[in-house]
Coordinates of N, CA and C in Angstrom, one line a residue:
M1 N -34.8 27.8 -63.6 CA -35.1 26.9 -62.4 C -36.6 26.9 -62.1
A2 N -37.3 26.0 -62.1 CA -38.7 26.0 -61.8 C -39.1 26.5 -60.6
K3 N -40.1 27.2 -60.5 CA -40.8 27.9 -59.2 C -41.5 26.8 -58.4
K4 N -41.2 26.8 -57.1 CA -41.9 25.9 -56.0 C -42.6 26.6 -55.1
F5 N -43.5 25.9 -54.6 CA -44.4 26.5 -53.3 C -44.1 25.6 -52.3
Y6 N -44.0 26.1 -51.1 CA -43.6 25.4 -50.0 C -44.8 25.6 -49.0
V7 N -45.3 24.2 -48.4 CA -46.3 24.2 -47.4 C -45.6 23.9 -46.1
V8 N -46.0 24.6 -45.1 CA -45.6 24.4 -43.7 C -46.9 24.2 -42.9
W9 N -46.9 22.9 -42.5 CA -48.0 22.4 -41.7 C -47.7 22.8 -40.2
K10 N -46.5 22.4 -39.8 CA -46.1 22.7 -38.4 C -44.8 23.5 -38.5
G11 N -44.7 24.7 -37.9 CA -43.7 25.6 -37.9 C -44.1 26.8 -37.2
R12 N -43.2 27.8 -37.2 CA -43.4 29.1 -36.5 C -44.7 29.7 -37.0
K13 N -45.1 29.8 -38.4 CA -46.2 30.2 -38.8 C -46.5 29.2 -40.1
P14 N -47.6 28.3 -39.9 CA -48.0 27.6 -40.9 C -48.6 28.3 -42.1
G15 N -48.3 27.7 -43.4 CA -48.9 28.3 -44.6 C -48.3 27.8 -45.7
I16 N -48.6 28.7 -46.8 CA -47.8 28.5 -48.2 C -46.9 29.6 -48.4
F17 N -45.7 29.1 -48.9 CA -44.6 30.3 -49.0 C -44.2 30.0 -50.4
T18 N -43.7 31.1 -51.0 CA -43.2 30.9 -52.5 C -41.7 31.0 -52.6
T19 N -41.0 31.1 -51.4 CA -39.5 31.0 -51.4 C -39.0 30.1 -50.4
W20 N -37.8 29.4 -50.7 CA -37.3 28.5 -49.7 C -36.8 29.5 -48.6
G21 N -36.5 30.6 -48.6 CA -36.1 31.4 -47.5 C -37.1 31.6 -46.4
E22 N -38.3 32.0 -47.1 CA -39.6 32.1 -46.1 C -39.7 31.0 -45.6
C23 N -39.7 29.8 -46.3 CA -40.3 28.5 -45.6 C -39.2 28.2 -44.6
K24 N -37.9 28.2 -44.8 CA -36.7 28.1 -43.8 C -37.0 28.8 -42.6
A25 N -37.3 30.0 -42.8 CA -37.4 30.9 -41.7 C -38.6 30.3 -40.7
Q26 N -39.6 29.6 -41.2 CA -40.6 29.1 -40.4 C -40.3 27.7 -39.7
V27 N -39.4 26.9 -40.4 CA -39.1 25.4 -39.9 C -37.5 25.3 -39.3
D28 N -36.8 26.2 -39.7 CA -35.5 26.0 -39.2 C -35.3 26.1 -37.7
G29 N -34.8 25.0 -37.1 CA -34.8 25.0 -35.5 C -36.0 24.8 -34.8
F30 N -37.2 24.6 -35.6 CA -38.6 24.2 -35.0 C -38.5 22.8 -34.7
A31 N -38.7 22.3 -33.5 CA -38.8 20.9 -33.2 C -40.0 20.3 -33.9
G32 N -39.9 19.3 -34.6 CA -41.2 18.5 -35.2 C -41.7 19.2 -36.3
A33 N -41.2 20.1 -37.0 CA -41.5 20.9 -38.2 C -42.0 20.0 -39.3
K34 N -43.0 20.2 -40.0 CA -43.5 19.4 -41.1 C -43.8 20.4 -42.3
Y35 N -43.1 20.0 -43.5 CA -43.1 21.0 -44.5 C -42.7 20.2 -46.0
K36 N -43.2 20.7 -46.8 CA -42.9 20.1 -48.2 C -43.0 21.1 -49.3
S37 N -42.2 20.8 -50.4 CA -42.4 21.6 -51.6 C -43.2 20.9 -52.5
F38 N -43.9 21.7 -53.3 CA -44.8 21.3 -54.4 C -44.5 22.1 -55.8
P39 N -44.7 21.4 -56.9 CA -44.5 22.1 -58.2 C -45.4 23.2 -58.6
T40 N -46.7 23.2 -58.0 CA -47.6 23.9 -58.5 C -48.4 24.7 -57.3
Q41 N -48.9 25.8 -57.5 CA -49.6 26.4 -56.4 C -50.9 25.6 -56.1
A42 N -51.4 25.2 -57.0 CA -52.7 24.3 -56.9 C -52.6 23.2 -55.9
E43 N -51.4 22.5 -56.2 CA -51.1 21.3 -55.3 C -50.7 21.5 -53.9
A44 N -49.9 22.8 -53.8 CA -49.7 23.2 -52.3 C -51.0 23.7 -51.8
Q45 N -51.8 24.2 -52.3 CA -53.2 24.7 -51.7 C -54.0 23.3 -51.4
A46 N -54.0 22.5 -52.2 CA -54.8 21.4 -51.9 C -54.0 20.6 -50.7
A47 N -52.9 20.5 -50.7 CA -52.2 19.6 -49.6 C -52.4 20.5 -48.3
Y48 N -52.2 21.7 -48.3 CA -52.5 22.7 -47.2 C -53.8 22.7 -46.5
S49 N -54.9 22.4 -47.3 CA -56.2 22.4 -47.1 C -56.8 21.1 -46.4
G50 N -55.6 20.1 -46.7 CA -55.9 18.9 -45.9 C -56.8 17.9 -46.8
K51 N -56.8 18.1 -48.2 CA -57.4 17.1 -49.0 C -56.7 15.9 -49.1
P52 N -57.4 14.7 -48.6 CA -56.6 13.6 -48.4 C -55.8 13.2 -50.0
S53 N -56.6 13.2 -51.1 CA -56.0 12.9 -52.2 C -54.8 13.8 -52.7
A54 N -54.6 14.9 -52.0 CA -53.5 15.8 -52.4 C -52.3 15.6 -51.6
V55 N -52.5 15.2 -50.3 CA -51.3 15.0 -49.6 C -50.4 13.7 -50.0
P56 N -49.3 13.9 -50.2 CA -48.3 12.9 -50.4 C -48.3 11.5 -49.5
A57 N -48.3 10.3 -50.2 CA -48.5 9.2 -49.3 C -47.4 9.2 -48.2
K58 N -46.1 9.7 -48.5 CA -45.2 9.6 -47.4 C -45.4 10.7 -46.3
L59 N -46.3 11.6 -46.4 CA -46.8 12.5 -45.4 C -47.8 11.9 -44.5
K60 N -48.8 11.3 -45.3 CA -49.9 10.5 -44.7 C -49.6 9.4 -44.0
G61 N -48.4 8.7 -44.1 CA -48.1 7.5 -43.5 C -48.2 6.4 -44.6
A62 N -47.7 5.2 -44.4 CA -47.8 4.1 -45.2 C -49.2 3.6 -45.2
T63 N -49.7 3.2 -46.5 CA -51.2 2.7 -46.3 C -51.1 1.5 -45.7
K64 N -52.2 1.3 -44.9 CA -52.4 0.1 -44.2 C -53.1 -1.0 -45.1
Q65 N -52.6 -2.2 -45.1 CA -53.2 -3.2 -45.7 C -54.1 -4.0 -44.8
A66 N -55.2 -4.3 -45.4 CA -56.3 -5.0 -44.6 C -55.7 -6.3 -44.1
K67 N -55.9 -6.6 -42.9 CA -55.6 -7.9 -42.3 C -56.5 -9.1 -42.6
P68 N -56.0 -10.2 -42.9 CA -56.8 -11.2 -43.4 C -57.7 -11.6 -42.2
N69 N -58.9 -12.1 -42.4 CA -59.6 -12.5 -41.1 C -59.1 -13.9 -40.7
A70 N -59.3 -13.9 -39.2 CA -58.7 -15.1 -38.6 C -59.6 -16.4 -39.2
L71 N -58.8 -17.4 -39.3 CA -59.6 -18.7 -39.6 C -60.2 -19.2 -38.3
T72 N -61.4 -19.8 -38.6 CA -62.2 -20.4 -37.6 C -61.6 -22.0 -37.3
Q73 N -61.9 -22.4 -36.2 CA -61.4 -23.9 -36.0 C -61.8 -24.7 -37.0
A74 N -63.1 -24.7 -37.4 CA -63.8 -25.5 -38.4 C -63.0 -25.3 -39.7
Q75 N -62.6 -24.0 -40.1 CA -61.9 -23.8 -41.4 C -60.6 -24.6 -41.2
I76 N -59.9 -24.6 -40.0 CA -58.7 -25.1 -39.9 C -58.7 -26.6 -39.9
D77 N -59.8 -27.2 -39.3 CA -59.9 -28.7 -39.4 C -60.3 -29.1 -40.8
D78 N -60.8 -28.4 -41.7 CA -61.3 -28.9 -43.1 C -59.9 -28.7 -43.9
M79 N -58.9 -28.1 -43.5 CA -57.9 -28.0 -44.4 C -57.2 -29.2 -44.8
T80 N -56.6 -29.2 -46.1 CA -55.8 -30.5 -46.4 C -54.3 -30.2 -46.3
Y81 N -53.4 -31.0 -45.8 CA -52.1 -30.8 -45.6 C -51.6 -31.6 -46.6
Q82 N -50.3 -31.3 -47.1 CA -49.5 -32.1 -48.0 C -48.1 -32.5 -47.2

């Protein structure tokens, strides 16, 4: 079985843990707990330190797409309709 590293951002004691038991003790029954496992210690440390490139997208929230700029009335008037 591969070793995992567990990051707890919100829990009884935030940090990086090397066993599920240690992690579970911090988050079990803790309202709003935020935690995730990582395959390597380097990834766990990068995620815990808050480096944006290391935090998984689903933890960061969905990437927002840029909204297209609103058209001006002149642009709308210039449009051809079929």
